[in-house]
Amino acid sequence: MGKPRRRTFLALASAAFLVLLVAGMLLFQPWRLFTSSSIDEPLTPGPAATAAAGSPQAGSPPVASQPAPAATAAIGPNVLATGPFQSQEHPTSGNASLVQLPDGSYVVRLENLASSDGPDVKVWLSNLEAGGDWFKYRSGRFLDLGPVKATHGNQNYAVPPGTDLTGLDTLVLWCDRFSVAFGSAALA
């Protein structure tokens, strides 16, 4: 191979390598392995919450459009289900809860969350059991509550009014870009 052909080959190979490197960096965002963020949202208090008589019974998940009964006591938010996170693709700890607010609306509450940063991480409610194979959640029924607000701390995610929560008893931190679960929590 002559010097001009060799230089052309090296120039093309270097350009191809650079393009692949930039594309890989944009896709995988490896710097996120070294970044984290924190948030500390309070659980929004309200004037009244459902008392035991107005709460959904264990085993029958609520429907988010149910209004709070008028004759209930003013006791604050009502935790309907809670559970600790299990690590899956990334170390994840903390607790997840389904909470009915005094106005009858529902939120998912993450407390003392500690997880990894990643591209396109979402908060999902899923009908599949927590733990185990992390790739299974895409094949089940799920409700996307939006992007995770921070990798650490306390945060709330509103459940859209009218949502049927029946069977959605697992909270998943889901990386949509790579279809993997960072961690999950069984809400019991």
Short mmCIF file of C-alpha atoms in Angstrom, two decimals:
data_model
loop_
_atom_site.label_atom_id
_atom_site.label_comp_id
_atom_site.label_asym_id
_atom_site.label_seq_id
_atom_site.Cartn_x
_atom_site.Cartn_y
_atom_site.Cartn_z
CA MET A 1 0.00 0.00 0.00
CA GLY A 2 1.48 3.35 -1.03
CA LYS A 3 1.84 6.32 1.28
CA PRO A 4 -1.09 8.30 -0.27
CA ARG A 5 -3.44 5.28 -0.03
CA ARG A 6 -2.30 4.55 3.51
CA ARG A 7 -2.91 8.17 4.60
CA THR A 8 -6.36 8.11 3.00
CA PHE A 9 -7.16 4.83 4.76
CA LEU A 10 -5.94 6.15 8.13
CA ALA A 11 -7.91 9.38 7.67
CA LEU A 12 -11.12 7.46 6.85
CA ALA A 13 -10.58 4.98 9.69
CA SER A 14 -9.95 7.84 12.15
CA ALA A 15 -13.08 9.68 10.97
CA ALA A 16 -15.21 6.51 11.28
CA PHE A 17 -13.83 5.85 14.77
CA LEU A 18 -14.61 9.43 15.83
CA VAL A 19 -18.17 9.22 14.49
CA LEU A 20 -18.73 5.91 16.31
CA LEU A 21 -17.23 7.31 19.52
CA VAL A 22 -19.48 10.38 19.45
CA ALA A 23 -22.57 8.27 18.63
CA GLY A 24 -21.74 5.86 21.47
CA MET A 25 -21.23 8.71 23.92
CA LEU A 26 -24.57 10.26 22.98
CA LEU A 27 -26.41 6.95 23.21
CA PHE A 28 -24.90 5.52 26.40
CA GLN A 29 -24.10 8.80 28.22
CA PRO A 30 -21.37 7.16 30.35
CA TRP A 31 -20.80 10.33 32.39
CA ARG A 32 -24.12 9.60 34.12
CA LEU A 33 -22.35 6.84 36.06
CA PHE A 34 -20.66 9.65 37.98
CA THR A 35 -23.57 12.07 38.37
CA SER A 36 -26.42 12.19 40.85
CA SER A 37 -29.10 14.62 41.93
CA SER A 38 -31.20 15.10 45.07
CA ILE A 39 -34.69 16.35 45.79
CA ASP A 40 -36.74 16.58 48.98
CA GLU A 41 -40.41 17.14 48.14
CA PRO A 42 -42.87 17.14 51.03
CA LEU A 43 -45.92 14.93 50.82
CA THR A 44 -48.56 17.53 50.03
CA PRO A 45 -50.87 17.80 53.03
CA GLY A 46 -54.55 18.47 52.53
CA PRO A 47 -57.60 19.31 54.64
CA ALA A 48 -59.07 15.79 54.87
CA ALA A 49 -58.30 12.18 54.05
CA THR A 50 -60.33 9.06 53.88
CA ALA A 51 -60.78 7.24 57.15
CA ALA A 52 -60.65 3.46 57.37
CA ALA A 53 -64.32 3.17 56.44
CA GLY A 54 -63.78 5.11 53.21
CA SER A 55 -60.50 3.45 52.24
CA PRO A 56 -60.33 0.76 49.60
CA GLN A 57 -60.15 -2.71 51.11
CA ALA A 58 -56.92 -4.69 51.00
CA GLY A 59 -56.76 -6.76 47.85
CA SER A 60 -58.95 -4.37 45.86
CA PRO A 61 -56.76 -1.58 44.48
CA PRO A 62 -58.37 1.84 44.18
CA VAL A 63 -59.53 3.57 41.08
CA ALA A 64 -57.93 7.01 41.00
CA SER A 65 -61.16 8.74 40.09
CA GLN A 66 -62.92 7.73 43.30
CA PRO A 67 -63.75 10.84 45.33
CA ALA A 68 -63.11 10.89 49.05
CA PRO A 69 -66.34 10.26 50.96
CA ALA A 70 -67.83 13.43 52.44
CA ALA A 71 -68.24 11.99 55.95
CA THR A 72 -64.59 11.13 56.53
CA ALA A 73 -62.36 12.45 59.28
CA ALA A 74 -59.61 14.99 58.64
CA ILE A 75 -56.59 12.79 59.27
CA GLY A 76 -54.19 13.59 56.42
CA PRO A 77 -52.82 11.47 53.59
CA ASN A 78 -53.62 7.75 53.66
CA VAL A 79 -50.84 5.28 52.71
CA LEU A 80 -52.62 2.47 50.84
CA ALA A 81 -49.60 0.31 49.99
CA THR A 82 -45.86 0.48 50.55
CA GLY A 83 -42.71 -1.56 49.98
CA PRO A 84 -38.90 -1.38 49.86
CA PHE A 85 -36.95 -1.19 46.61
CA GLN A 86 -35.04 -4.20 45.32
CA SER A 87 -31.97 -3.58 43.19
CA GLN A 88 -32.12 -4.91 39.67
CA GLU A 89 -29.78 -3.59 36.94
CA HIS A 90 -28.42 -0.85 39.28
CA PRO A 91 -28.15 -0.62 43.08
CA THR A 92 -31.42 0.94 44.26
CA SER A 93 -32.77 1.44 47.79
CA GLY A 94 -35.52 3.34 49.57
CA ASN A 95 -39.28 2.87 49.81
CA ALA A 96 -42.20 3.38 47.44
CA SER A 97 -45.79 4.04 48.52
CA LEU A 98 -49.19 4.57 46.95
CA VAL A 99 -50.84 7.42 48.86
CA GLN A 100 -54.36 8.79 48.69
CA LEU A 101 -54.38 12.50 49.43
CA PRO A 102 -57.16 14.19 51.38
CA ASP A 103 -58.71 15.54 48.16
CA GLY A 104 -59.15 11.96 46.88
CA SER A 105 -56.29 12.08 44.38
CA TYR A 106 -53.43 9.58 44.38
CA VAL A 107 -49.67 9.96 44.30
CA VAL A 108 -46.79 7.55 44.23
CA ARG A 109 -44.26 8.59 46.88
CA LEU A 110 -40.58 7.61 46.78
CA GLU A 111 -38.82 8.07 50.13
CA ASN A 112 -35.09 7.87 50.81
CA LEU A 113 -34.53 6.86 47.20
CA ALA A 114 -30.93 6.11 46.28
CA SER A 115 -30.28 4.91 42.73
CA SER A 116 -28.06 5.53 39.73
CA ASP A 117 -28.45 8.21 37.11
CA GLY A 118 -29.22 7.07 33.60
CA PRO A 119 -30.67 8.22 30.32
CA ASP A 120 -34.46 8.33 30.12
CA VAL A 121 -35.27 6.75 33.54
CA LYS A 122 -39.03 6.67 34.19
CA VAL A 123 -41.28 5.87 37.15
CA TRP A 124 -43.71 3.09 36.26
CA LEU A 125 -46.50 1.26 38.03
CA SER A 126 -46.56 -2.31 36.70
CA ASN A 127 -48.72 -5.39 37.02
CA LEU A 128 -45.68 -7.72 37.06
CA GLU A 129 -44.04 -8.82 40.30
CA ALA A 130 -41.06 -6.92 41.69
CA GLY A 131 -37.55 -8.31 41.36
CA GLY A 132 -36.29 -11.06 39.12
CA ASP A 133 -35.55 -10.51 35.45
CA TRP A 134 -35.34 -6.79 34.77
CA PHE A 135 -36.34 -7.02 31.10
CA LYS A 136 -39.84 -8.42 31.77
CA TYR A 137 -41.63 -5.15 32.57
CA ARG A 138 -42.00 -4.01 28.96
CA SER A 139 -44.25 -7.02 28.27
CA GLY A 140 -46.69 -6.33 31.11
CA ARG A 141 -49.30 -3.66 31.73
CA PHE A 142 -47.76 -0.46 33.07
CA LEU A 143 -48.55 3.17 33.80
CA ASP A 144 -45.79 5.68 33.01
CA LEU A 145 -45.81 8.42 35.67
CA GLY A 146 -43.02 10.40 34.01
CA PRO A 147 -39.28 10.83 34.29
CA VAL A 148 -37.57 10.29 37.64
CA LYS A 149 -37.01 13.70 39.24
CA ALA A 150 -33.75 12.87 41.01
CA THR A 151 -31.54 9.90 41.83
CA HIS A 152 -31.76 10.54 45.59
CA GLY A 153 -34.33 11.84 48.05
CA ASN A 154 -38.07 12.10 48.53
CA GLN A 155 -40.38 12.71 45.58
CA ASN A 156 -44.02 12.49 44.49
CA TYR A 157 -45.59 11.40 41.20
CA ALA A 158 -49.25 12.21 40.54
CA VAL A 159 -51.47 9.41 39.31
CA PRO A 160 -53.72 10.76 36.52
CA PRO A 161 -57.37 11.10 37.61
CA GLY A 162 -59.55 8.26 36.38
CA THR A 163 -56.70 5.73 36.25
CA ASP A 164 -57.67 2.16 37.07
CA LEU A 165 -54.96 1.02 39.48
CA THR A 166 -56.24 -2.56 39.68
CA GLY A 167 -53.28 -4.92 39.53
CA LEU A 168 -50.65 -2.17 39.27
CA ASP A 169 -48.90 -3.16 42.48
CA THR A 170 -45.22 -2.85 41.57
CA LEU A 171 -43.25 0.39 41.30
CA VAL A 172 -40.41 0.25 38.76
CA LEU A 173 -37.58 2.66 37.97
CA TRP A 174 -37.36 1.91 34.25
CA CYS A 175 -34.69 3.02 31.77
CA ASP A 176 -36.73 3.42 28.60
CA ARG A 177 -33.71 3.83 26.32
CA PHE A 178 -32.21 0.45 27.18
CA SER A 179 -35.34 -1.40 28.41
CA VAL A 180 -33.95 -2.28 31.84
CA ALA A 181 -35.25 -1.88 35.37
CA PHE A 182 -32.90 -0.08 37.75
CA GLY A 183 -34.97 -1.30 40.71
CA SER A 184 -38.50 -2.23 41.72
CA ALA A 185 -40.72 -2.29 44.82
CA ALA A 186 -43.72 -4.48 45.58
CA LEU A 187 -46.53 -2.31 46.92
CA ALA A 188 -48.32 -4.31 49.60
#
